[in-house]
Amino acid sequence: LAGSLAAERLGDMLRGNTALTHVELSWNPLDPAGGQVLLGHVTQNTTLFDCQLTGCGVAEETMLGIAQLLKRNRAARGADLQAGP
């Protein structure tokens, strides 16, 4: 899987997630469109603190959006984690 389809499947997993706090997605071919899909799903997730996206082809602006959402999640949980996208 790649691009939007891969991100959609990841989103399905994140939607039902209540325990996962870290996802390592580096070097998976998500591309800019897939990044946007992932961003939409991370918006709805409140448990994810860290999402590694090195080499995924996700746009910088999208990665910054995901980083802000992860920061929101950490703050909401009172987590003092030094993690980032």
Backbone as numpy.savetxt, mean C-alpha at the origin, in Angstrom:
# Nx Ny Nz CAx CAy CAz Cx Cy Cz
0.42 -12.13 -12.50 -0.41 -10.95 -12.50 0.46 -9.70 -12.50
-0.05 -8.66 -13.12 0.68 -7.40 -13.17 -0.30 -6.25 -13.27
0.19 -5.05 -13.04 -0.59 -3.84 -13.21 -1.83 -3.77 -12.35
-2.88 -3.24 -12.95 -4.13 -3.02 -12.23 -4.75 -4.30 -11.69
-4.65 -5.38 -12.46 -5.23 -6.65 -12.01 -4.53 -7.15 -10.74
-3.21 -7.07 -10.72 -2.47 -7.48 -9.52 -2.84 -6.60 -8.33
-2.93 -5.29 -8.57 -3.28 -4.37 -7.49 -4.70 -4.62 -6.99
-5.60 -4.99 -7.88 -6.97 -5.30 -7.49 -7.01 -6.53 -6.58
-6.22 -7.54 -6.91 -6.15 -8.74 -6.06 -5.57 -8.41 -4.69
-4.52 -7.58 -4.69 -3.94 -7.14 -3.41 -4.98 -6.35 -2.61
-5.74 -5.53 -3.29 -6.78 -4.76 -2.63 -7.84 -5.64 -2.00
-8.20 -6.71 -2.69 -9.16 -7.66 -2.13 -8.65 -8.22 -0.81
-7.36 -8.52 -0.78 -6.75 -9.05 0.43 -6.71 -7.98 1.53
-6.38 -6.76 1.18 -6.30 -5.68 2.17 -7.67 -5.32 2.74
-8.69 -5.44 1.91 -10.04 -5.07 2.34 -10.48 -5.89 3.56
-10.17 -7.18 3.56 -10.56 -8.04 4.66 -9.51 -8.16 5.75
-8.41 -7.47 5.59 -7.30 -7.56 6.53 -7.62 -6.90 7.86
-7.34 -7.61 8.94 -7.47 -7.02 10.28 -6.19 -7.18 11.09
-5.18 -7.83 10.53 -3.96 -8.08 11.30 -2.68 -7.72 10.55
-2.67 -7.76 9.26 -1.45 -7.52 8.48 -1.01 -6.07 8.63
0.26 -5.86 8.99 0.78 -4.51 9.17 1.86 -4.14 8.17
2.42 -5.11 7.45 3.52 -4.86 6.52 3.32 -5.68 5.25
3.55 -5.04 4.10 3.49 -5.77 2.83 4.74 -5.43 2.03
5.46 -6.45 1.59 6.65 -6.29 0.76 6.26 -6.58 -0.69
6.14 -5.51 -1.48 5.73 -5.66 -2.88 6.83 -5.26 -3.86
8.02 -4.98 -3.35 9.11 -4.51 -4.21 9.33 -5.41 -5.41
9.56 -4.76 -6.53 9.89 -5.37 -7.81 8.74 -6.16 -8.44
7.53 -5.97 -7.96 6.35 -6.51 -8.62 5.87 -5.48 -9.64
5.54 -5.89 -10.84 5.20 -4.94 -11.91 3.79 -4.35 -11.77
3.63 -3.43 -10.83 2.31 -2.83 -10.62 2.01 -1.72 -11.63
2.98 -0.98 -12.06 2.91 0.15 -12.98 2.05 1.28 -12.40
2.01 2.45 -13.05 1.27 3.58 -12.50 -0.23 3.31 -12.28
-0.87 2.64 -13.21 -2.30 2.35 -13.06 -2.55 1.43 -11.86
-1.72 0.43 -11.70 -1.84 -0.47 -10.56 -1.60 0.25 -9.26
-0.68 1.21 -9.28 -0.42 2.02 -8.09 -1.65 2.80 -7.66
-2.36 3.34 -8.64 -3.59 4.08 -8.33 -4.65 3.17 -7.72
-4.76 1.96 -8.25 -5.72 0.99 -7.70 -5.32 0.64 -6.27
-4.04 0.40 -6.05 -3.56 0.08 -4.70 -3.84 1.23 -3.74
-3.59 2.46 -4.18 -3.86 3.63 -3.36 -5.32 3.66 -2.91
-6.22 3.37 -3.81 -7.63 3.34 -3.47 -7.95 2.33 -2.39
-7.30 1.19 -2.44 -7.54 0.15 -1.43 -6.88 0.48 -0.11
-5.70 1.07 -0.15 -5.02 1.44 1.10 -5.82 2.53 1.81
-6.54 3.35 1.06 -7.39 4.37 1.65 -8.42 3.75 2.60
-8.89 2.57 2.26 -9.92 1.89 3.05 -9.35 1.00 4.16
-8.03 0.82 4.17 -7.39 -0.06 5.14 -6.88 0.75 6.32
-7.04 0.22 7.54 -6.57 0.94 8.73 -5.51 0.18 9.52
-5.12 -1.00 9.06 -4.15 -1.80 9.83 -2.76 -1.82 9.22
-2.64 -1.45 7.96 -1.34 -1.50 7.27 -0.48 -0.32 7.70
0.74 -0.60 8.18 1.68 0.43 8.62 2.82 0.64 7.62
3.14 -0.37 6.82 4.31 -0.32 5.94 4.02 -1.07 4.65
4.39 -0.46 3.52 4.19 -1.08 2.21 5.40 -0.75 1.35
6.22 -1.72 1.09 7.44 -1.53 0.31 7.12 -1.64 -1.18
7.47 -0.60 -1.96 7.11 -0.54 -3.38 8.30 -0.25 -4.29
9.50 -0.52 -3.84 10.69 -0.26 -4.65 10.61 -1.02 -5.97
10.85 -0.32 -7.07 10.92 -0.96 -8.38 9.61 -1.44 -8.96
8.49 -0.98 -8.42 7.17 -1.43 -8.90 6.64 -0.60 -10.06
7.28 0.51 -10.37 6.80 1.36 -11.44 5.62 2.23 -11.02
5.40 2.34 -9.72 4.32 3.18 -9.19 4.79 4.64 -9.22
3.92 5.53 -9.64 4.28 6.95 -9.73 4.63 7.51 -8.36
5.57 8.44 -8.35 6.02 9.07 -7.11 4.87 9.71 -6.35
3.99 10.38 -7.04 2.83 11.02 -6.41 1.94 9.99 -5.72
1.76 8.84 -6.35 0.96 7.77 -5.76 1.65 7.21 -4.53
2.96 7.04 -4.61 3.70 6.53 -3.45 3.60 7.50 -2.27
3.62 8.79 -2.55 3.47 9.78 -1.48 2.08 9.69 -0.85
1.07 9.46 -1.68 -0.29 9.29 -1.16 -0.39 8.07 -0.26
0.21 6.97 -0.69 0.22 5.74 0.12 0.97 5.99 1.43
2.09 6.69 1.35 2.88 7.00 2.55 2.05 7.79 3.56
1.27 8.75 3.09 0.43 9.53 3.99 -0.63 8.66 4.67
-1.19 7.73 3.93 -2.20 6.84 4.50 -1.59 5.89 5.53
-0.39 5.41 5.25 0.28 4.53 6.22 0.62 5.31 7.49
1.01 6.55 7.32 1.29 7.41 8.48 0.01 7.61 9.29
-1.11 7.81 8.61 -2.40 7.95 9.29 -2.71 6.70 10.10
-2.46 5.53 9.50 -2.73 4.27 10.19 -1.87 4.12 11.43
-0.58 4.45 11.31 0.32 4.35 12.46 -0.12 5.29 13.57
-0.50 6.51 13.21 -0.92 7.49 14.21 -2.21 7.05 14.89
-3.13 6.50 14.13 -4.41 6.05 14.69 -4.22 4.92 15.68
-3.23 4.11 15.46 -2.96 2.97 16.34 -1.96 3.30 17.43
-1.44 4.53 17.40 -0.45 4.92 18.40 0.87 4.20 18.20
1.12 3.74 16.99 2.34 2.99 16.71 3.51 3.94 16.50
4.61 3.59 17.08 5.83 4.36 16.92 6.78 3.52 16.05
6.40 3.37 14.80 7.20 2.55 13.88 7.96 3.45 12.92
9.18 3.14 12.69 9.98 3.85 11.71 9.89 3.09 10.39
8.76 3.16 9.75 8.54 2.45 8.50 8.09 3.42 7.45
8.19 3.04 6.21 7.76 3.89 5.11 7.59 3.09 3.84
6.94 3.71 2.87 6.72 2.99 1.60 7.97 2.89 0.79
